[in-house]
Amino acid sequence: MLTYLFTDIGSDSLYHHLYQCIKKDILSGELSAGTKLPSKRSFAKNLGVSNITVENAYAQLQAEGYIYSIPKKGFYVREISDLIPSVQNTQADFAESETPHTQYVADFVSNRIHPEQFPFSVWSKLLRETLLNRHEELLESPPWGGILELRRAISNHLKEFRNMEVSAEQIIIGAGTEYLYGLLIQLLGRDKIYAVENPGYHKIAKIYESNGVKRCFIPVDREGMDVGKLEESGSHVAHISPAHHFPTGAVTPIGKRYELLGWATRSSGRYIIEDDYDSEFRLAGKPIPTLQGIDRSERVIYMNTFTKTLASTIRISYMALPCHLLKEFEKRLSFYSCTVSNFEQYALARFVEEGYFEKHINRMRTHYRRVRDELMASIRKSPLASCCKITEEDAGLHFLLHVDTRLSDEELLRRAEQSGIRLSSLAEYYCKPALDIPVHTFVINYSGLSVQKIPKVVKMLIKCILC
Amino acid sequence: MLTYLFTDIGSDSLYHHLYQCIKKDILSGELSAGTKLPSKRSFAKNLGVSNITVENAYAQLQAEGYIYSIPKKGFYVREISDLIPSVQNTQADFAESETPHTQYVADFVSNRIHPEQFPFSVWSKLLRETLLNRHEELLESPPWGGILELRRAISNHLKEFRNMEVSAEQIIIGAGTEYLYGLLIQLLGRDKIYAVENPGYHKIAKIYESNGVKRCFIPVDREGMDVGKLEESGSHVAHISPAHHFPTGAVTPIGKRYELLGWATRSSGRYIIEDDYDSEFRLAGKPIPTLQGIDRSERVIYMNTFTKTLASTIRISYMALPCHLLKEFEKRLSFYSCTVSNFEQYALARFVEEGYFEKHINRMRTHYRRVRDELMASIRKSPLASCCKITEEDAGLHFLLHVDTRLSDEELLRRAEQSGIRLSSLAEYYCKPALDIPVHTFVINYSGLSVQKIPKVVKMLIKCILC
């Protein structure tokens, strides 16, 4: 009779050891298809284990399909070995694919917030209280649009600070705007053409590409997207950031806004995605009123995110849909579960509702204004003054540095990289071919810079540009 | 000269009030295009406010595009009024679109976890410590695949509990499997045909539909997906749950698993998405080994989620990609930011690493086993015994109740609904037309049921079925 040793099985259970032994023999062919296994009782007796041990091992083998039972006859080995595909050695020469990023002295490309600026204690308190007091609600599946409390808080915030009339129900919460763009493609249609800004965030165009929909690049001038070119392009959806275009910093003036709305209403099925990603950080004057706020024809989908305002590692964004699109969304896409955990939604709801968000924004504006002012002053007082010009400095979190130099952009970027400064040129944000791509213009995103570092960084810039 | 009253402005700032007044007059046409506005100084004097007030108001109007300046001449009203599209009254008769869900006495459809089962104190402690000790890391953008610590913890967990060899780098974290399916479509291609199980979770088919890719339904028998039909269908990707098919409870035996792998290796570009969504809750024996674990040809994409095991409101799932697909992902899709907040990723990493997850799973298995056993015993001891049969009770969190009755399924479901029991029939999970759709079979997902409620619920079932 079949027998196995039960020595050296370590912490393994008896039944599992037996299961492993039999499985191995089946896979190796030692126990061939059709072989009848010993009856549980006699096998147990033979092995010196309990009936239950054999029973459990057989049950597991049966559940996994290695053996089968014929009632009143016993257990048999199944036909499997010739099904095992021959092993192809395709295990790739797989190296660590994500190298940790370089530590820069200054990173003028990424958005970053320093620990001393994040409201850890408040956030911690709110999360703690949420976890303590809302056990029931935390485990309740949220509505597809997200926790109503958060959506109400956002609706109130939009009313108070952006003068927008958006009901809580119109707001849909998602784990980042990138995710929401994907939902919008499903909502608005894959047969549509999506117009994106040129220059602009490459990521937005990439998302449309990756989702397999047509997108076209429309030039952006100092007033935002060119409406004539937009009309010519045959696009159905315009994805724009009228409050503050990245990277040029262009603010779309009211006249142009009405022109854009005019474009959207001229033909049915046209929409504008208004990406209001950093309007809170306009450093001079009040935030620019939204396109959504002046839209009377339900053509504007408003999007914003807490990822920019709070921390890039908090993945909570939202969009406000016009009512007819909301109905469409409910009909076709509400089967998707909300992608943000309840915990964070409840904590954020209180953060917004109880005024912490506003306080945080104000504190950050003051901080960013100070960084910007000191950086600009430092540049203007330095030898760079003679060859550099700064523009678009009122828009949020970055300005443009125009350099009068004989160095190529590539050379300048290489020098910066070498000395530990991460920099990008305005030209990089253009999709080629494009007309009038500016040279010698660099995008200075100062959100990650600390005031203390400014003298050092300006010295390094001088070295890169003037030496 | 233009003049405005500064009484009754409440808490509004002077400059903002002035800005509002001028804007209103521009929009109404009172101030027509081309009109020159008063010089800042004289206007300020006339209004009895400071120069700064006028300056700020003009700056805001200029930023928004209502006025423009000609250097050394002054400020002029822009041409905008005729651009304003006529107001269409399309504001929909918008009612509250998300009605709160009915309170059921028993819900045999949704997955739910009761507050006493969620490890609030541990989770709270881990979140608190994370927030206290990891300020720097919390604000650092995570790698595109997610926080490495979490991926390492998952890799170890998979090795220990599922006997899988998956490196941390192969694991990609996302906010729910639904989101990850969307990424997989982008990775594997929109030109592919995706095979889904019939019967099965409607949501999976819906996601493929909504993403505009072809999907076909392949029948599932007691051993899982029909490989012959899969081959015939011309599909490229098979989306299956071999450990535990929903809703039939079928476990794919090892022979069939090799057949499926054989299918995948027979032609290039074929893949299997192995959805292992509740394998942890197999209540008898050990979890069934994964397809991924026996795949030597890099054809299996493994997916699992903490949404089922921890709480449906914690949106953290993951997939393990074969190495060659990981490279492809990095090349084409790593521009996407990870959709789960750092906070939760760090907390979950410790939860898994420090054994809390295992403990939680064990506790939940004990709990679910008890609910299942008591519910089944209660049914078997009741008058239902004569007309009901229970099958597939070992698989996680649900069993099938076959009812011998002359009532139609619809009538039975209606009665249940009326008495406060949410129930679904097995037939509902079929995509029609399909052969052999079972009738009088109901899916009893008992995850949300408390032991205390069982006698009451069984009484109600008796009333629905026997009266």
Short mmCIF file of C-alpha atoms in Angstrom, two decimals, chain A residues 29-384:
data_model
loop_
_atom_site.label_atom_id
_atom_site.label_comp_id
_atom_site.label_asym_id
_atom_site.label_seq_id
_atom_site.Cartn_x
_atom_site.Cartn_y
_atom_site.Cartn_z
CA GLY A 29 3.17 10.40 -12.73
CA GLU A 30 4.13 8.10 -9.86
CA LEU A 31 0.44 7.72 -9.23
CA SER A 32 -1.06 7.33 -12.67
CA ALA A 33 -4.53 8.25 -13.83
CA GLY A 34 -7.17 5.82 -12.72
CA THR A 35 -5.16 4.47 -9.79
CA LYS A 36 -7.43 3.72 -6.86
CA LEU A 37 -6.25 5.27 -3.62
CA PRO A 38 -6.38 3.29 -0.38
CA SER A 39 -9.61 3.52 1.58
CA LYS A 40 -9.46 6.25 4.21
CA ARG A 41 -9.61 3.90 7.14
CA SER A 42 -6.94 1.43 6.04
CA PHE A 43 -4.69 4.21 4.79
CA ALA A 44 -4.96 5.99 8.14
CA LYS A 45 -4.18 2.82 10.00
CA ASN A 46 -1.22 2.11 7.76
CA LEU A 47 0.20 5.62 8.13
CA GLY A 48 -0.47 5.79 11.82
CA VAL A 49 -2.62 8.90 11.57
CA SER A 50 -6.26 9.54 12.30
CA ASN A 51 -9.05 8.98 9.78
CA ILE A 52 -9.73 12.71 9.80
CA THR A 53 -6.22 13.41 8.54
CA VAL A 54 -6.68 11.22 5.49
CA GLU A 55 -10.18 12.52 4.98
CA ASN A 56 -8.99 16.12 4.95
CA ALA A 57 -6.14 15.35 2.58
CA TYR A 58 -8.48 13.55 0.17
CA ALA A 59 -11.04 16.36 0.43
CA GLN A 60 -8.44 18.95 -0.50
CA LEU A 61 -7.12 16.86 -3.39
CA GLN A 62 -10.65 16.34 -4.60
CA ALA A 63 -11.53 20.01 -4.31
CA GLU A 64 -8.48 20.84 -6.40
CA GLY A 65 -9.33 18.16 -8.94
CA TYR A 66 -6.38 15.80 -8.46
CA ILE A 67 -8.63 12.92 -7.48
CA TYR A 68 -12.28 12.03 -7.88
CA SER A 69 -14.61 9.80 -5.92
CA ILE A 70 -17.03 7.15 -7.07
CA PRO A 71 -19.70 6.76 -4.39
CA LYS A 72 -19.35 3.54 -2.45
CA LYS A 73 -16.19 2.60 -4.38
CA GLY A 74 -13.51 5.06 -3.36
CA PHE A 75 -11.06 7.70 -4.62
CA TYR A 76 -9.25 7.62 -7.96
CA VAL A 77 -6.46 9.65 -9.53
CA ARG A 78 -7.65 11.92 -12.31
CA GLU A 79 -6.21 12.21 -15.80
CA ILE A 80 -4.12 15.33 -15.64
CA SER A 81 -0.43 14.83 -16.28
CA ASP A 82 -0.60 15.01 -20.07
CA LEU A 83 -2.42 18.30 -19.82
CA ILE A 84 0.48 20.05 -18.15
CA PRO A 85 1.92 22.37 -20.77
CA SER A 86 5.63 22.00 -21.40
CA VAL A 87 7.56 24.52 -19.41
CA GLN A 88 8.75 27.43 -21.48
CA ASN A 89 11.54 29.29 -19.87
CA THR A 90 10.19 32.74 -20.44
CA GLN A 91 10.93 34.13 -17.02
CA ALA A 92 12.26 37.43 -18.17
CA ASP A 93 15.57 38.83 -17.10
CA PHE A 94 13.61 40.99 -14.82
CA ALA A 95 15.44 43.75 -13.07
CA GLU A 96 14.11 46.22 -10.56
CA SER A 97 11.92 48.27 -12.84
CA GLU A 98 11.32 51.21 -10.65
CA THR A 99 14.53 52.88 -9.71
CA PRO A 100 14.14 55.28 -6.84
CA HIS A 101 14.12 58.83 -8.08
CA THR A 102 17.16 61.00 -7.88
CA GLN A 103 17.36 63.42 -4.99
CA TYR A 104 17.38 66.89 -6.46
CA VAL A 105 18.57 70.02 -4.72
CA ALA A 106 15.58 71.71 -6.31
CA ASP A 107 12.81 70.12 -8.32
CA PHE A 108 11.05 72.69 -10.49
CA VAL A 109 8.94 70.06 -12.24
CA SER A 110 6.98 68.07 -9.66
CA ASN A 111 4.36 69.32 -7.29
CA ARG A 112 5.41 68.63 -3.79
CA ILE A 113 4.36 69.70 -0.38
CA HIS A 114 6.69 69.71 2.60
CA PRO A 115 5.74 67.96 5.82
CA GLU A 116 5.65 71.19 7.78
CA GLN A 117 2.95 72.47 5.43
CA PHE A 118 0.61 69.56 5.63
CA PRO A 119 -1.99 69.85 8.43
CA PHE A 120 -1.01 66.52 9.98
CA SER A 121 -2.48 67.18 13.40
CA VAL A 122 -5.88 68.20 12.11
CA TRP A 123 -5.98 65.44 9.54
CA SER A 124 -4.94 62.95 12.17
CA LYS A 125 -7.58 64.18 14.58
CA LEU A 126 -10.31 63.98 11.94
CA LEU A 127 -9.31 60.49 10.84
CA ARG A 128 -9.17 59.35 14.45
CA GLU A 129 -12.58 60.77 15.27
CA THR A 130 -14.03 59.32 12.09
CA LEU A 131 -12.70 55.89 12.97
CA LEU A 132 -13.97 56.22 16.51
CA ASN A 133 -17.45 57.52 15.90
CA ARG A 134 -18.65 56.26 12.59
CA HIS A 135 -18.24 52.52 12.67
CA GLU A 136 -21.57 51.83 10.99
CA GLU A 137 -21.22 54.35 8.21
CA LEU A 138 -17.61 53.42 7.50
CA LEU A 139 -18.65 49.92 6.51
CA GLU A 140 -21.71 50.95 4.53
CA SER A 141 -21.15 51.00 0.77
CA PRO A 142 -21.23 54.64 -0.29
CA PRO A 143 -23.48 55.87 -3.10
CA TRP A 144 -21.80 55.60 -6.49
CA GLY A 145 -21.08 59.30 -6.53
CA GLY A 146 -19.38 59.20 -3.14
CA ILE A 147 -20.33 59.97 0.45
CA LEU A 148 -23.10 62.60 0.43
CA GLU A 149 -21.53 64.50 3.32
CA LEU A 150 -18.39 65.12 1.33
CA ARG A 151 -20.34 66.09 -1.76
CA ARG A 152 -22.39 68.54 0.28
CA ALA A 153 -19.26 70.04 1.76
CA ILE A 154 -17.80 70.44 -1.73
CA SER A 155 -21.03 71.92 -3.03
CA ASN A 156 -20.98 74.52 -0.24
CA HIS A 157 -17.33 75.22 -0.81
CA LEU A 158 -17.93 75.78 -4.52
CA LYS A 159 -20.78 78.13 -3.75
CA GLU A 160 -18.84 80.14 -1.24
CA PHE A 161 -15.47 80.33 -2.93
CA ARG A 162 -16.20 79.88 -6.60
CA ASN A 163 -19.73 81.28 -6.64
CA MET A 164 -20.95 78.11 -8.33
CA GLU A 165 -24.42 76.64 -8.06
CA VAL A 166 -23.80 72.93 -8.02
CA SER A 167 -25.94 70.53 -6.03
CA ALA A 168 -24.26 67.83 -3.95
CA GLU A 169 -25.86 65.19 -6.19
CA GLN A 170 -24.13 66.56 -9.27
CA ILE A 171 -20.73 65.93 -7.72
CA ILE A 172 -18.95 62.64 -8.34
CA ILE A 173 -15.96 61.68 -6.22
CA GLY A 174 -13.10 59.64 -7.68
CA ALA A 175 -9.56 58.54 -6.89
CA GLY A 176 -7.79 61.23 -8.90
CA THR A 177 -8.74 63.20 -11.98
CA GLU A 178 -6.99 60.63 -14.18
CA TYR A 179 -9.56 58.08 -13.11
CA LEU A 180 -12.40 60.54 -13.67
CA TYR A 181 -11.17 61.30 -17.21
CA GLY A 182 -11.51 57.58 -17.92
CA LEU A 183 -15.10 57.66 -16.68
CA LEU A 184 -15.84 60.73 -18.79
CA ILE A 185 -14.66 58.95 -21.92
CA GLN A 186 -17.12 56.18 -21.12
CA LEU A 187 -19.83 58.74 -20.46
CA LEU A 188 -19.33 61.07 -23.43
CA GLY A 189 -18.43 58.36 -25.91
CA ARG A 190 -15.51 56.71 -27.63
CA ASP A 191 -16.68 57.99 -31.01
CA LYS A 192 -16.04 61.58 -29.99
CA ILE A 193 -12.98 63.67 -30.76
CA TYR A 194 -11.34 65.18 -27.69
CA ALA A 195 -9.49 68.47 -28.05
CA VAL A 196 -6.56 69.03 -25.73
CA GLU A 197 -4.39 72.06 -25.19
CA ASN A 198 -1.09 72.49 -27.00
CA PRO A 199 1.13 73.09 -25.13
CA GLY A 200 -0.30 71.27 -22.16
CA TYR A 201 -0.02 68.43 -19.68
CA HIS A 202 1.15 65.47 -21.73
CA LYS A 203 -0.69 63.19 -19.35
CA ILE A 204 -4.11 64.33 -20.49
CA ALA A 205 -3.40 63.53 -24.13
CA LYS A 206 -1.86 60.23 -23.07
CA ILE A 207 -4.98 59.23 -21.18
CA TYR A 208 -7.13 59.81 -24.25
CA GLU A 209 -4.67 57.89 -26.40
CA SER A 210 -4.42 55.06 -23.96
CA ASN A 211 -8.21 54.79 -23.90
CA GLY A 212 -8.22 54.53 -27.65
CA VAL A 213 -10.20 57.65 -28.46
CA LYS A 214 -9.34 60.31 -31.02
CA ARG A 215 -7.78 63.44 -29.65
CA CYS A 216 -6.42 66.48 -31.37
CA PHE A 217 -4.10 69.23 -30.23
CA ILE A 218 -5.43 72.77 -30.37
CA PRO A 219 -3.03 75.69 -29.98
CA VAL A 220 -3.23 77.79 -26.85
CA ASP A 221 -2.34 81.43 -27.00
CA ARG A 222 -2.17 83.99 -24.22
CA GLU A 223 -5.94 83.80 -23.82
CA GLY A 224 -6.32 80.04 -23.82
CA MET A 225 -7.54 77.64 -26.48
CA ASP A 226 -7.94 78.95 -30.03
CA VAL A 227 -11.70 78.70 -30.66
CA GLY A 228 -11.36 79.01 -34.44
CA LYS A 229 -8.97 76.08 -34.58
CA LEU A 230 -11.22 74.18 -32.18
CA GLU A 231 -14.19 74.66 -34.52
CA GLU A 232 -12.10 73.61 -37.54
CA SER A 233 -10.87 70.47 -35.80
CA GLY A 234 -14.30 68.87 -35.70
CA SER A 235 -13.82 68.10 -32.02
CA HIS A 236 -16.74 67.32 -29.77
CA VAL A 237 -15.16 67.76 -26.38
CA ALA A 238 -12.71 70.48 -25.36
CA HIS A 239 -10.54 69.70 -22.38
CA ILE A 240 -9.27 73.00 -21.06
CA SER A 241 -7.94 74.77 -17.99
CA PRO A 242 -9.28 78.31 -18.38
CA ALA A 243 -8.42 79.46 -14.86
CA HIS A 244 -4.77 78.81 -15.33
CA HIS A 245 -3.29 77.11 -18.29
CA PHE A 246 -0.33 74.88 -17.71
CA PRO A 247 2.44 75.61 -18.52
CA THR A 248 1.97 79.01 -20.13
CA GLY A 249 -0.04 80.40 -17.22
CA ALA A 250 -2.61 81.89 -19.61
CA VAL A 251 -5.89 82.92 -18.00
CA THR A 252 -8.83 82.73 -20.36
CA PRO A 253 -10.58 86.12 -20.29
CA ILE A 254 -14.32 86.39 -19.97
CA GLY A 255 -14.89 87.18 -23.65
CA LYS A 256 -13.02 84.11 -24.73
CA ARG A 257 -14.97 82.11 -22.17
CA TYR A 258 -18.21 83.10 -23.79
CA GLU A 259 -16.72 82.25 -27.16
CA LEU A 260 -15.91 78.78 -25.86
CA LEU A 261 -19.42 78.39 -24.48
CA GLY A 262 -20.71 79.58 -27.83
CA TRP A 263 -18.71 76.85 -29.53
CA ALA A 264 -20.15 74.26 -27.15
CA THR A 265 -23.76 75.28 -27.71
CA ARG A 266 -23.47 75.62 -31.48
CA SER A 267 -23.84 71.91 -32.11
CA SER A 268 -25.41 69.22 -29.97
CA GLY A 269 -23.20 66.75 -28.16
CA ARG A 270 -20.42 69.26 -27.58
CA TYR A 271 -18.93 69.57 -24.12
CA ILE A 272 -16.23 71.43 -22.28
CA ILE A 273 -14.23 69.72 -19.56
CA GLU A 274 -13.13 72.56 -17.31
CA ASP A 275 -10.08 71.46 -15.42
CA ASP A 276 -9.82 73.87 -12.51
CA TYR A 277 -6.88 72.04 -10.98
CA ASP A 278 -5.10 74.83 -9.15
CA SER A 279 -7.39 77.83 -9.24
CA GLU A 280 -7.18 78.04 -5.44
CA PHE A 281 -3.57 79.11 -5.75
CA ARG A 282 -4.04 82.19 -7.79
CA LEU A 283 -1.71 84.46 -5.87
CA ALA A 284 -3.03 87.85 -6.91
CA GLY A 285 -6.64 88.89 -6.61
CA LYS A 286 -9.51 86.47 -6.30
CA PRO A 287 -9.77 83.19 -8.13
CA ILE A 288 -11.14 83.63 -11.64
CA PRO A 289 -14.84 82.70 -11.88
CA THR A 290 -15.44 79.38 -13.56
CA LEU A 291 -16.81 78.62 -17.00
CA GLN A 292 -19.23 76.31 -15.26
CA GLY A 293 -20.59 79.26 -13.33
CA ILE A 294 -21.57 81.16 -16.47
CA ASP A 295 -22.78 78.12 -18.40
CA ARG A 296 -26.55 78.12 -18.83
CA SER A 297 -26.70 75.30 -21.35
CA GLU A 298 -25.35 72.34 -19.40
CA ARG A 299 -22.28 72.07 -21.58
CA VAL A 300 -19.55 72.34 -18.94
CA ILE A 301 -18.19 69.53 -16.81
CA TYR A 302 -16.26 70.98 -13.92
CA MET A 303 -13.30 69.11 -12.40
CA ASN A 304 -11.10 69.77 -9.44
CA THR A 305 -8.88 67.85 -7.09
CA PHE A 306 -7.63 67.82 -3.53
CA THR A 307 -4.50 66.20 -4.85
CA LYS A 308 -3.07 69.63 -5.71
CA THR A 309 -4.40 71.57 -2.79
CA LEU A 310 -3.92 69.11 0.03
CA ALA A 311 -1.20 66.62 -0.96
CA SER A 312 -0.45 64.76 -4.16
CA THR A 313 -0.60 61.53 -2.20
CA ILE A 314 -4.20 62.06 -1.17
CA ARG A 315 -6.09 60.74 -4.15
CA ILE A 316 -9.43 62.49 -4.00
CA SER A 317 -10.82 64.43 -6.92
CA TYR A 318 -14.28 65.31 -8.08
CA MET A 319 -16.30 66.41 -11.05
CA ALA A 320 -19.60 68.25 -11.26
CA LEU A 321 -21.82 66.99 -14.05
CA PRO A 322 -24.62 68.94 -15.72
CA CYS A 323 -27.97 67.42 -14.75
CA HIS A 324 -28.72 65.64 -18.03
CA LEU A 325 -25.26 64.03 -18.00
CA LEU A 326 -25.73 63.00 -14.41
CA LYS A 327 -28.83 61.08 -15.41
CA GLU A 328 -26.92 59.45 -18.23
CA PHE A 329 -24.13 58.59 -15.82
CA GLU A 330 -26.56 57.04 -13.37
CA LYS A 331 -28.11 54.98 -16.14
CA ARG A 332 -24.93 53.65 -17.64
CA LEU A 333 -22.05 53.99 -15.20
CA SER A 334 -23.40 53.93 -11.68
CA PHE A 335 -22.51 50.26 -11.46
CA TYR A 336 -18.95 51.37 -10.74
CA SER A 337 -18.14 51.54 -7.06
CA CYS A 338 -16.75 54.79 -5.73
CA THR A 339 -12.95 54.49 -5.78
CA VAL A 340 -12.16 56.42 -2.60
CA SER A 341 -12.31 54.73 0.80
CA ASN A 342 -15.07 55.89 3.13
CA PHE A 343 -12.52 56.73 5.83
CA GLU A 344 -10.91 59.43 3.80
CA GLN A 345 -14.19 60.73 2.41
CA TYR A 346 -15.63 61.31 5.87
CA ALA A 347 -12.44 62.89 7.16
CA LEU A 348 -12.21 65.18 4.14
CA ALA A 349 -15.89 66.13 4.47
CA ARG A 350 -15.22 67.48 7.94
CA PHE A 351 -11.96 69.07 6.81
CA VAL A 352 -13.83 71.09 4.21
CA GLU A 353 -16.98 71.72 6.21
CA GLU A 354 -15.29 72.91 9.36
CA GLY A 355 -13.17 75.47 7.60
CA TYR A 356 -9.83 73.66 7.83
CA PHE A 357 -9.57 73.45 4.08
CA GLU A 358 -10.01 77.19 3.67
CA LYS A 359 -7.44 77.85 6.37
CA HIS A 360 -5.05 75.44 4.73
CA ILE A 361 -5.47 77.08 1.34
CA ASN A 362 -4.86 80.52 2.81
CA ARG A 363 -1.78 79.34 4.63
CA MET A 364 -0.45 77.70 1.50
CA ARG A 365 -1.11 80.80 -0.58
CA THR A 366 0.84 82.88 1.88
CA HIS A 367 3.63 80.35 1.83
CA TYR A 368 3.73 80.07 -1.95
CA ARG A 369 3.56 83.82 -2.35
CA ARG A 370 6.55 84.17 -0.08
CA VAL A 371 8.54 81.53 -1.95
CA ARG A 372 7.62 83.10 -5.26
CA ASP A 373 8.45 86.64 -4.14
CA GLU A 374 11.77 85.68 -2.63
CA LEU A 375 12.76 83.55 -5.60
CA MET A 376 11.85 86.30 -8.07
CA ALA A 377 13.58 88.97 -5.97
CA SER A 378 16.64 86.80 -5.65
CA ILE A 379 16.80 86.26 -9.40
CA ARG A 380 16.26 89.95 -10.10
CA LYS A 381 18.99 91.00 -7.71
CA SER A 382 21.42 88.48 -9.16
CA PRO A 383 23.56 88.60 -12.30
CA LEU A 384 20.68 86.70 -13.93
#
